[in-house]
Amino acid sequence: MNRRTFSLAALATAFARPSLAAEGTFEVTRTDAQWRAMLTRAQYNVMREEGTERAGSSPLDKNYAAGIYHCRGCDQALYSSEHKFDSGTGWPSFYDVLPSAIETMEDNRLFSTRTECHCDRCGSHLGHIFNDGPAPTGLRHCLNGVSLVFRAA
Ligand SMILES: [Zn+2]
């Protein structure tokens, strides 16, 4: 890939997700073409464009087997089944996250302020964090199942 092609790809990525691009660089980085090649269209839309999968569409929503949920973008371990609960929203929900796994950012789209969360290793969008979760944290990490890969314990 020559320099011009790379620059155009980087530019396209910046426009596609201006908020994440502003975050800087991650340990795992890929060109837009590489992301598109490794992800389905639905996965790309959520993980790289901060889209939201349709509620109830992920088989992981009702998955309560013991195991770890990894980032689809870089395989980093993100969430444990120990912290999963049924929020009734139609999206996989957790009240806590594994240490050093995610970064958060203020999301001011949709006429409200929400807390966005993404993988701290590759920057892939995961979902949002709300303050209406169960004890002990009171948090609800509302995630897109397409961003996750479940590995049974
Ligand atoms: Zn990742």
mmCIF file with all atom_site columns, C-alpha atoms and ligand atoms in Angstrom:
data_model
loop_
_atom_site.group_PDB
_atom_site.id
_atom_site.type_symbol
_atom_site.label_atom_id
_atom_site.label_alt_id
_atom_site.label_comp_id
_atom_site.label_asym_id
_atom_site.label_entity_id
_atom_site.label_seq_id
_atom_site.pdbx_PDB_ins_code
_atom_site.Cartn_x
_atom_site.Cartn_y
_atom_site.Cartn_z
_atom_site.occupancy
_atom_site.B_iso_or_equiv
_atom_site.pdbx_formal_charge
_atom_site.auth_seq_id
_atom_site.auth_comp_id
_atom_site.auth_asym_id
_atom_site.auth_atom_id
_atom_site.pdbx_PDB_model_num
ATOM   1   C  CA . MET A 1 1   ? 0.000   0.000   0.000  1.00 0.00 ? 1   MET A CA 1
ATOM   2   C  CA . ASN A 1 2   ? 1.496   3.335   -1.000 1.00 0.00 ? 2   ASN A CA 1
ATOM   3   C  CA . ARG A 1 3   ? 1.482   6.434   1.151  1.00 0.00 ? 3   ARG A CA 1
ATOM   4   C  CA . ARG A 1 4   ? -1.341  8.127   -0.753 1.00 0.00 ? 4   ARG A CA 1
ATOM   5   C  CA . THR A 1 5   ? -3.660  5.139   -0.413 1.00 0.00 ? 5   THR A CA 1
ATOM   6   C  CA . PHE A 1 6   ? -2.883  4.880   3.269  1.00 0.00 ? 6   PHE A CA 1
ATOM   7   C  CA . SER A 1 7   ? -3.595  8.562   3.866  1.00 0.00 ? 7   SER A CA 1
ATOM   8   C  CA . LEU A 1 8   ? -6.950  8.369   2.123  1.00 0.00 ? 8   LEU A CA 1
ATOM   9   C  CA . ALA A 1 9   ? -7.899  5.313   4.158  1.00 0.00 ? 9   ALA A CA 1
ATOM   10  C  CA . ALA A 1 10  ? -6.915  7.056   7.368  1.00 0.00 ? 10  ALA A CA 1
ATOM   11  C  CA . LEU A 1 11  ? -8.915  10.088  6.348  1.00 0.00 ? 11  LEU A CA 1
ATOM   12  C  CA . ALA A 1 12  ? -11.981 7.956   5.589  1.00 0.00 ? 12  ALA A CA 1
ATOM   13  C  CA . THR A 1 13  ? -11.678 6.284   8.977  1.00 0.00 ? 13  THR A CA 1
ATOM   14  C  CA . ALA A 1 14  ? -11.441 9.638   10.719 1.00 0.00 ? 14  ALA A CA 1
ATOM   15  C  CA . PHE A 1 15  ? -14.637 10.824  9.098  1.00 0.00 ? 15  PHE A CA 1
ATOM   16  C  CA . ALA A 1 16  ? -16.460 7.566   9.770  1.00 0.00 ? 16  ALA A CA 1
ATOM   17  C  CA . ARG A 1 17  ? -15.852 7.712   13.510 1.00 0.00 ? 17  ARG A CA 1
ATOM   18  C  CA . PRO A 1 18  ? -14.595 11.159  14.512 1.00 0.00 ? 18  PRO A CA 1
ATOM   19  C  CA . SER A 1 19  ? -15.032 10.490  18.223 1.00 0.00 ? 19  SER A CA 1
ATOM   20  C  CA . LEU A 1 20  ? -12.839 7.406   18.419 1.00 0.00 ? 20  LEU A CA 1
ATOM   21  C  CA . ALA A 1 21  ? -10.253 8.858   16.059 1.00 0.00 ? 21  ALA A CA 1
ATOM   22  C  CA . ALA A 1 22  ? -9.842  11.725  18.506 1.00 0.00 ? 22  ALA A CA 1
ATOM   23  C  CA . GLU A 1 23  ? -8.845  9.245   21.175 1.00 0.00 ? 23  GLU A CA 1
ATOM   24  C  CA . GLY A 1 24  ? -5.470  8.701   19.561 1.00 0.00 ? 24  GLY A CA 1
ATOM   25  C  CA . THR A 1 25  ? -3.706  5.462   18.869 1.00 0.00 ? 25  THR A CA 1
ATOM   26  C  CA . PHE A 1 26  ? -4.321  2.007   20.270 1.00 0.00 ? 26  PHE A CA 1
ATOM   27  C  CA . GLU A 1 27  ? -1.980  -0.925  20.807 1.00 0.00 ? 27  GLU A CA 1
ATOM   28  C  CA . VAL A 1 28  ? -3.760  -2.795  18.005 1.00 0.00 ? 28  VAL A CA 1
ATOM   29  C  CA . THR A 1 29  ? -4.388  -0.674  14.912 1.00 0.00 ? 29  THR A CA 1
ATOM   30  C  CA . ARG A 1 30  ? -5.634  -1.686  11.471 1.00 0.00 ? 30  ARG A CA 1
ATOM   31  C  CA . THR A 1 31  ? -6.405  0.208   8.302  1.00 0.00 ? 31  THR A CA 1
ATOM   32  C  CA . ASP A 1 32  ? -10.020 0.672   7.384  1.00 0.00 ? 32  ASP A CA 1
ATOM   33  C  CA . ALA A 1 33  ? -9.567  -1.892  4.590  1.00 0.00 ? 33  ALA A CA 1
ATOM   34  C  CA . GLN A 1 34  ? -8.224  -4.437  7.081  1.00 0.00 ? 34  GLN A CA 1
ATOM   35  C  CA . TRP A 1 35  ? -11.157 -3.891  9.432  1.00 0.00 ? 35  TRP A CA 1
ATOM   36  C  CA . ARG A 1 36  ? -13.605 -4.284  6.568  1.00 0.00 ? 36  ARG A CA 1
ATOM   37  C  CA . ALA A 1 37  ? -11.909 -7.481  5.444  1.00 0.00 ? 37  ALA A CA 1
ATOM   38  C  CA . MET A 1 38  ? -12.059 -9.138  8.854  1.00 0.00 ? 38  MET A CA 1
ATOM   39  C  CA . LEU A 1 39  ? -15.540 -8.044  9.915  1.00 0.00 ? 39  LEU A CA 1
ATOM   40  C  CA . THR A 1 40  ? -19.004 -8.600  8.521  1.00 0.00 ? 40  THR A CA 1
ATOM   41  C  CA . ARG A 1 41  ? -20.906 -5.500  7.507  1.00 0.00 ? 41  ARG A CA 1
ATOM   42  C  CA . ALA A 1 42  ? -22.978 -5.634  10.705 1.00 0.00 ? 42  ALA A CA 1
ATOM   43  C  CA . GLN A 1 43  ? -19.888 -6.077  12.881 1.00 0.00 ? 43  GLN A CA 1
ATOM   44  C  CA . TYR A 1 44  ? -18.113 -3.225  11.107 1.00 0.00 ? 44  TYR A CA 1
ATOM   45  C  CA . ASN A 1 45  ? -21.088 -0.920  11.559 1.00 0.00 ? 45  ASN A CA 1
ATOM   46  C  CA . VAL A 1 46  ? -21.141 -1.475  15.319 1.00 0.00 ? 46  VAL A CA 1
ATOM   47  C  CA . MET A 1 47  ? -17.444 -1.822  16.075 1.00 0.00 ? 47  MET A CA 1
ATOM   48  C  CA . ARG A 1 48  ? -15.982 0.841   13.787 1.00 0.00 ? 48  ARG A CA 1
ATOM   49  C  CA . GLU A 1 49  ? -18.923 3.219   13.229 1.00 0.00 ? 49  GLU A CA 1
ATOM   50  C  CA . GLU A 1 50  ? -20.512 3.025   16.667 1.00 0.00 ? 50  GLU A CA 1
ATOM   51  C  CA . GLY A 1 51  ? -23.716 1.562   15.320 1.00 0.00 ? 51  GLY A CA 1
ATOM   52  C  CA . THR A 1 52  ? -26.144 -0.420  17.462 1.00 0.00 ? 52  THR A CA 1
ATOM   53  C  CA . GLU A 1 53  ? -27.319 -3.936  16.700 1.00 0.00 ? 53  GLU A CA 1
ATOM   54  C  CA . ARG A 1 54  ? -31.043 -4.666  16.760 1.00 0.00 ? 54  ARG A CA 1
ATOM   55  C  CA . ALA A 1 55  ? -32.294 -5.473  20.277 1.00 0.00 ? 55  ALA A CA 1
ATOM   56  C  CA . GLY A 1 56  ? -32.736 -9.196  20.836 1.00 0.00 ? 56  GLY A CA 1
ATOM   57  C  CA . SER A 1 57  ? -30.671 -10.081 17.769 1.00 0.00 ? 57  SER A CA 1
ATOM   58  C  CA . SER A 1 58  ? -27.617 -11.431 19.602 1.00 0.00 ? 58  SER A CA 1
ATOM   59  C  CA . PRO A 1 59  ? -27.549 -15.036 20.827 1.00 0.00 ? 59  PRO A CA 1
ATOM   60  C  CA . LEU A 1 60  ? -25.218 -13.790 23.560 1.00 0.00 ? 60  LEU A CA 1
ATOM   61  C  CA . ASP A 1 61  ? -28.066 -11.804 25.130 1.00 0.00 ? 61  ASP A CA 1
ATOM   62  C  CA . LYS A 1 62  ? -29.512 -14.954 26.684 1.00 0.00 ? 62  LYS A CA 1
ATOM   63  C  CA . ASN A 1 63  ? -26.225 -16.796 27.076 1.00 0.00 ? 63  ASN A CA 1
ATOM   64  C  CA . TYR A 1 64  ? -25.518 -17.544 30.750 1.00 0.00 ? 64  TYR A CA 1
ATOM   65  C  CA . ALA A 1 65  ? -22.824 -20.182 30.380 1.00 0.00 ? 65  ALA A CA 1
ATOM   66  C  CA . ALA A 1 66  ? -19.638 -19.687 32.410 1.00 0.00 ? 66  ALA A CA 1
ATOM   67  C  CA . GLY A 1 67  ? -16.844 -18.094 30.422 1.00 0.00 ? 67  GLY A CA 1
ATOM   68  C  CA . ILE A 1 68  ? -15.174 -14.939 29.193 1.00 0.00 ? 68  ILE A CA 1
ATOM   69  C  CA . TYR A 1 69  ? -16.333 -12.473 26.570 1.00 0.00 ? 69  TYR A CA 1
ATOM   70  C  CA . HIS A 1 70  ? -13.475 -11.315 24.337 1.00 0.00 ? 70  HIS A CA 1
ATOM   71  C  CA . CYS A 1 71  ? -13.167 -8.395  21.932 1.00 0.00 ? 71  CYS A CA 1
ATOM   72  C  CA . ARG A 1 72  ? -13.907 -9.483  18.351 1.00 0.00 ? 72  ARG A CA 1
ATOM   73  C  CA . GLY A 1 73  ? -11.431 -6.894  17.105 1.00 0.00 ? 73  GLY A CA 1
ATOM   74  C  CA . CYS A 1 74  ? -8.322  -7.998  19.014 1.00 0.00 ? 74  CYS A CA 1
ATOM   75  C  CA . ASP A 1 75  ? -9.285  -10.931 21.286 1.00 0.00 ? 75  ASP A CA 1
ATOM   76  C  CA . GLN A 1 76  ? -8.669  -9.031  24.519 1.00 0.00 ? 76  GLN A CA 1
ATOM   77  C  CA . ALA A 1 77  ? -10.660 -10.460 27.489 1.00 0.00 ? 77  ALA A CA 1
ATOM   78  C  CA . LEU A 1 78  ? -13.321 -7.864  28.377 1.00 0.00 ? 78  LEU A CA 1
ATOM   79  C  CA . TYR A 1 79  ? -16.177 -9.261  30.441 1.00 0.00 ? 79  TYR A CA 1
ATOM   80  C  CA . SER A 1 80  ? -16.800 -12.288 32.673 1.00 0.00 ? 80  SER A CA 1
ATOM   81  C  CA . SER A 1 81  ? -19.999 -14.351 32.812 1.00 0.00 ? 81  SER A CA 1
ATOM   82  C  CA . GLU A 1 82  ? -19.853 -13.779 36.593 1.00 0.00 ? 82  GLU A CA 1
ATOM   83  C  CA . HIS A 1 83  ? -20.940 -10.175 36.025 1.00 0.00 ? 83  HIS A CA 1
ATOM   84  C  CA . LYS A 1 84  ? -23.626 -10.841 33.415 1.00 0.00 ? 84  LYS A CA 1
ATOM   85  C  CA . PHE A 1 85  ? -27.305 -10.287 34.162 1.00 0.00 ? 85  PHE A CA 1
ATOM   86  C  CA . ASP A 1 86  ? -30.612 -10.181 32.300 1.00 0.00 ? 86  ASP A CA 1
ATOM   87  C  CA . SER A 1 87  ? -31.419 -6.492  31.871 1.00 0.00 ? 87  SER A CA 1
ATOM   88  C  CA . GLY A 1 88  ? -34.479 -7.221  29.744 1.00 0.00 ? 88  GLY A CA 1
ATOM   89  C  CA . THR A 1 89  ? -33.226 -4.762  27.133 1.00 0.00 ? 89  THR A CA 1
ATOM   90  C  CA . GLY A 1 90  ? -32.355 -7.314  24.464 1.00 0.00 ? 90  GLY A CA 1
ATOM   91  C  CA . TRP A 1 91  ? -28.637 -6.575  24.666 1.00 0.00 ? 91  TRP A CA 1
ATOM   92  C  CA . PRO A 1 92  ? -25.958 -8.515  26.595 1.00 0.00 ? 92  PRO A CA 1
ATOM   93  C  CA . SER A 1 93  ? -25.579 -6.684  29.920 1.00 0.00 ? 93  SER A CA 1
ATOM   94  C  CA . PHE A 1 94  ? -22.917 -6.716  32.607 1.00 0.00 ? 94  PHE A CA 1
ATOM   95  C  CA . TYR A 1 95  ? -22.617 -4.851  35.905 1.00 0.00 ? 95  TYR A CA 1
ATOM   96  C  CA . ASP A 1 96  ? -18.827 -4.924  35.892 1.00 0.00 ? 96  ASP A CA 1
ATOM   97  C  CA . VAL A 1 97  ? -15.880 -5.223  33.511 1.00 0.00 ? 97  VAL A CA 1
ATOM   98  C  CA . LEU A 1 98  ? -12.555 -7.029  33.748 1.00 0.00 ? 98  LEU A CA 1
ATOM   99  C  CA . PRO A 1 99  ? -9.589  -4.844  34.845 1.00 0.00 ? 99  PRO A CA 1
ATOM   100 C  CA . SER A 1 100 ? -7.794  -2.774  32.174 1.00 0.00 ? 100 SER A CA 1
ATOM   101 C  CA . ALA A 1 101 ? -10.133 -3.771  29.367 1.00 0.00 ? 101 ALA A CA 1
ATOM   102 C  CA . ILE A 1 102 ? -12.160 -0.767  28.254 1.00 0.00 ? 102 ILE A CA 1
ATOM   103 C  CA . GLU A 1 103 ? -12.000 2.988   27.899 1.00 0.00 ? 103 GLU A CA 1
ATOM   104 C  CA . THR A 1 104 ? -14.994 5.280   28.084 1.00 0.00 ? 104 THR A CA 1
ATOM   105 C  CA . MET A 1 105 ? -15.941 8.492   26.364 1.00 0.00 ? 105 MET A CA 1
ATOM   106 C  CA . GLU A 1 106 ? -18.809 10.946  26.499 1.00 0.00 ? 106 GLU A CA 1
ATOM   107 C  CA . ASP A 1 107 ? -21.269 10.390  23.674 1.00 0.00 ? 107 ASP A CA 1
ATOM   108 C  CA . ASN A 1 108 ? -23.444 13.407  22.917 1.00 0.00 ? 108 ASN A CA 1
ATOM   109 C  CA . ARG A 1 109 ? -25.348 12.007  19.973 1.00 0.00 ? 109 ARG A CA 1
ATOM   110 C  CA . LEU A 1 110 ? -29.092 11.329  20.045 1.00 0.00 ? 110 LEU A CA 1
ATOM   111 C  CA . PHE A 1 111 ? -29.766 14.573  21.936 1.00 0.00 ? 111 PHE A CA 1
ATOM   112 C  CA . SER A 1 112 ? -28.523 13.205  25.241 1.00 0.00 ? 112 SER A CA 1
ATOM   113 C  CA . THR A 1 113 ? -25.267 12.455  27.001 1.00 0.00 ? 113 THR A CA 1
ATOM   114 C  CA . ARG A 1 114 ? -24.337 8.816   27.310 1.00 0.00 ? 114 ARG A CA 1
ATOM   115 C  CA . THR A 1 115 ? -21.139 7.062   28.306 1.00 0.00 ? 115 THR A CA 1
ATOM   116 C  CA . GLU A 1 116 ? -19.718 5.165   25.362 1.00 0.00 ? 116 GLU A CA 1
ATOM   117 C  CA . CYS A 1 117 ? -17.318 2.264   25.980 1.00 0.00 ? 117 CYS A CA 1
ATOM   118 C  CA . HIS A 1 118 ? -14.756 0.686   23.664 1.00 0.00 ? 118 HIS A CA 1
ATOM   119 C  CA . CYS A 1 119 ? -11.942 -1.849  23.861 1.00 0.00 ? 119 CYS A CA 1
ATOM   120 C  CA . ASP A 1 120 ? -8.819  -0.130  25.203 1.00 0.00 ? 120 ASP A CA 1
ATOM   121 C  CA . ARG A 1 121 ? -6.570  -2.285  23.016 1.00 0.00 ? 121 ARG A CA 1
ATOM   122 C  CA . CYS A 1 122 ? -8.054  -1.801  19.538 1.00 0.00 ? 122 CYS A CA 1
ATOM   123 C  CA . GLY A 1 123 ? -10.658 0.934   19.988 1.00 0.00 ? 123 GLY A CA 1
ATOM   124 C  CA . SER A 1 124 ? -13.590 -1.137  18.784 1.00 0.00 ? 124 SER A CA 1
ATOM   125 C  CA . HIS A 1 125 ? -16.939 0.175   20.002 1.00 0.00 ? 125 HIS A CA 1
ATOM   126 C  CA . LEU A 1 126 ? -18.709 -2.112  22.479 1.00 0.00 ? 126 LEU A CA 1
ATOM   127 C  CA . GLY A 1 127 ? -21.756 -0.242  23.749 1.00 0.00 ? 127 GLY A CA 1
ATOM   128 C  CA . HIS A 1 128 ? -22.781 2.201   26.474 1.00 0.00 ? 128 HIS A CA 1
ATOM   129 C  CA . ILE A 1 129 ? -22.713 2.321   30.269 1.00 0.00 ? 129 ILE A CA 1
ATOM   130 C  CA . PHE A 1 130 ? -25.762 3.423   32.249 1.00 0.00 ? 130 PHE A CA 1
ATOM   131 C  CA . ASN A 1 131 ? -26.320 4.057   35.944 1.00 0.00 ? 131 ASN A CA 1
ATOM   132 C  CA . ASP A 1 132 ? -29.329 1.778   36.373 1.00 0.00 ? 132 ASP A CA 1
ATOM   133 C  CA . GLY A 1 133 ? -27.568 -1.546  36.906 1.00 0.00 ? 133 GLY A CA 1
ATOM   134 C  CA . PRO A 1 134 ? -27.725 -3.925  39.869 1.00 0.00 ? 134 PRO A CA 1
ATOM   135 C  CA . ALA A 1 135 ? -25.522 -3.956  42.995 1.00 0.00 ? 135 ALA A CA 1
ATOM   136 C  CA . PRO A 1 136 ? -22.712 -3.857  43.800 1.00 0.00 ? 136 PRO A CA 1
ATOM   137 C  CA . THR A 1 137 ? -21.695 -1.390  41.072 1.00 0.00 ? 137 THR A CA 1
ATOM   138 C  CA . GLY A 1 138 ? -25.077 0.023   40.063 1.00 0.00 ? 138 GLY A CA 1
ATOM   139 C  CA . LEU A 1 139 ? -23.807 0.051   36.492 1.00 0.00 ? 139 LEU A CA 1
ATOM   140 C  CA . ARG A 1 140 ? -25.230 -1.502  33.361 1.00 0.00 ? 140 ARG A CA 1
ATOM   141 C  CA . HIS A 1 141 ? -22.743 -2.098  30.564 1.00 0.00 ? 141 HIS A CA 1
ATOM   142 C  CA . CYS A 1 142 ? -25.148 -2.429  27.649 1.00 0.00 ? 142 CYS A CA 1
ATOM   143 C  CA . LEU A 1 143 ? -23.186 -4.186  24.912 1.00 0.00 ? 143 LEU A CA 1
ATOM   144 C  CA . ASN A 1 144 ? -23.549 -5.176  21.303 1.00 0.00 ? 144 ASN A CA 1
ATOM   145 C  CA . GLY A 1 145 ? -23.159 -8.938  20.996 1.00 0.00 ? 145 GLY A CA 1
ATOM   146 C  CA . VAL A 1 146 ? -21.495 -8.617  17.583 1.00 0.00 ? 146 VAL A CA 1
ATOM   147 C  CA . SER A 1 147 ? -18.513 -6.902  19.222 1.00 0.00 ? 147 SER A CA 1
ATOM   148 C  CA . LEU A 1 148 ? -17.917 -9.925  21.455 1.00 0.00 ? 148 LEU A CA 1
ATOM   149 C  CA . VAL A 1 149 ? -16.636 -13.468 21.122 1.00 0.00 ? 149 VAL A CA 1
ATOM   150 C  CA . PHE A 1 150 ? -17.667 -15.821 23.940 1.00 0.00 ? 150 PHE A CA 1
ATOM   151 C  CA . ARG A 1 151 ? -15.252 -18.485 25.124 1.00 0.00 ? 151 ARG A CA 1
ATOM   152 C  CA . ALA A 1 152 ? -16.728 -21.061 27.519 1.00 0.00 ? 152 ALA A CA 1
ATOM   153 C  CA . ALA A 1 153 ? -14.726 -21.667 30.686 1.00 0.00 ? 153 ALA A CA 1
HETATM 154 ZN ZN . ZN  B 2 .   ? -10.223 -4.961  21.019 1.00 0.00 ? 1   ZN  B ZN 1
#
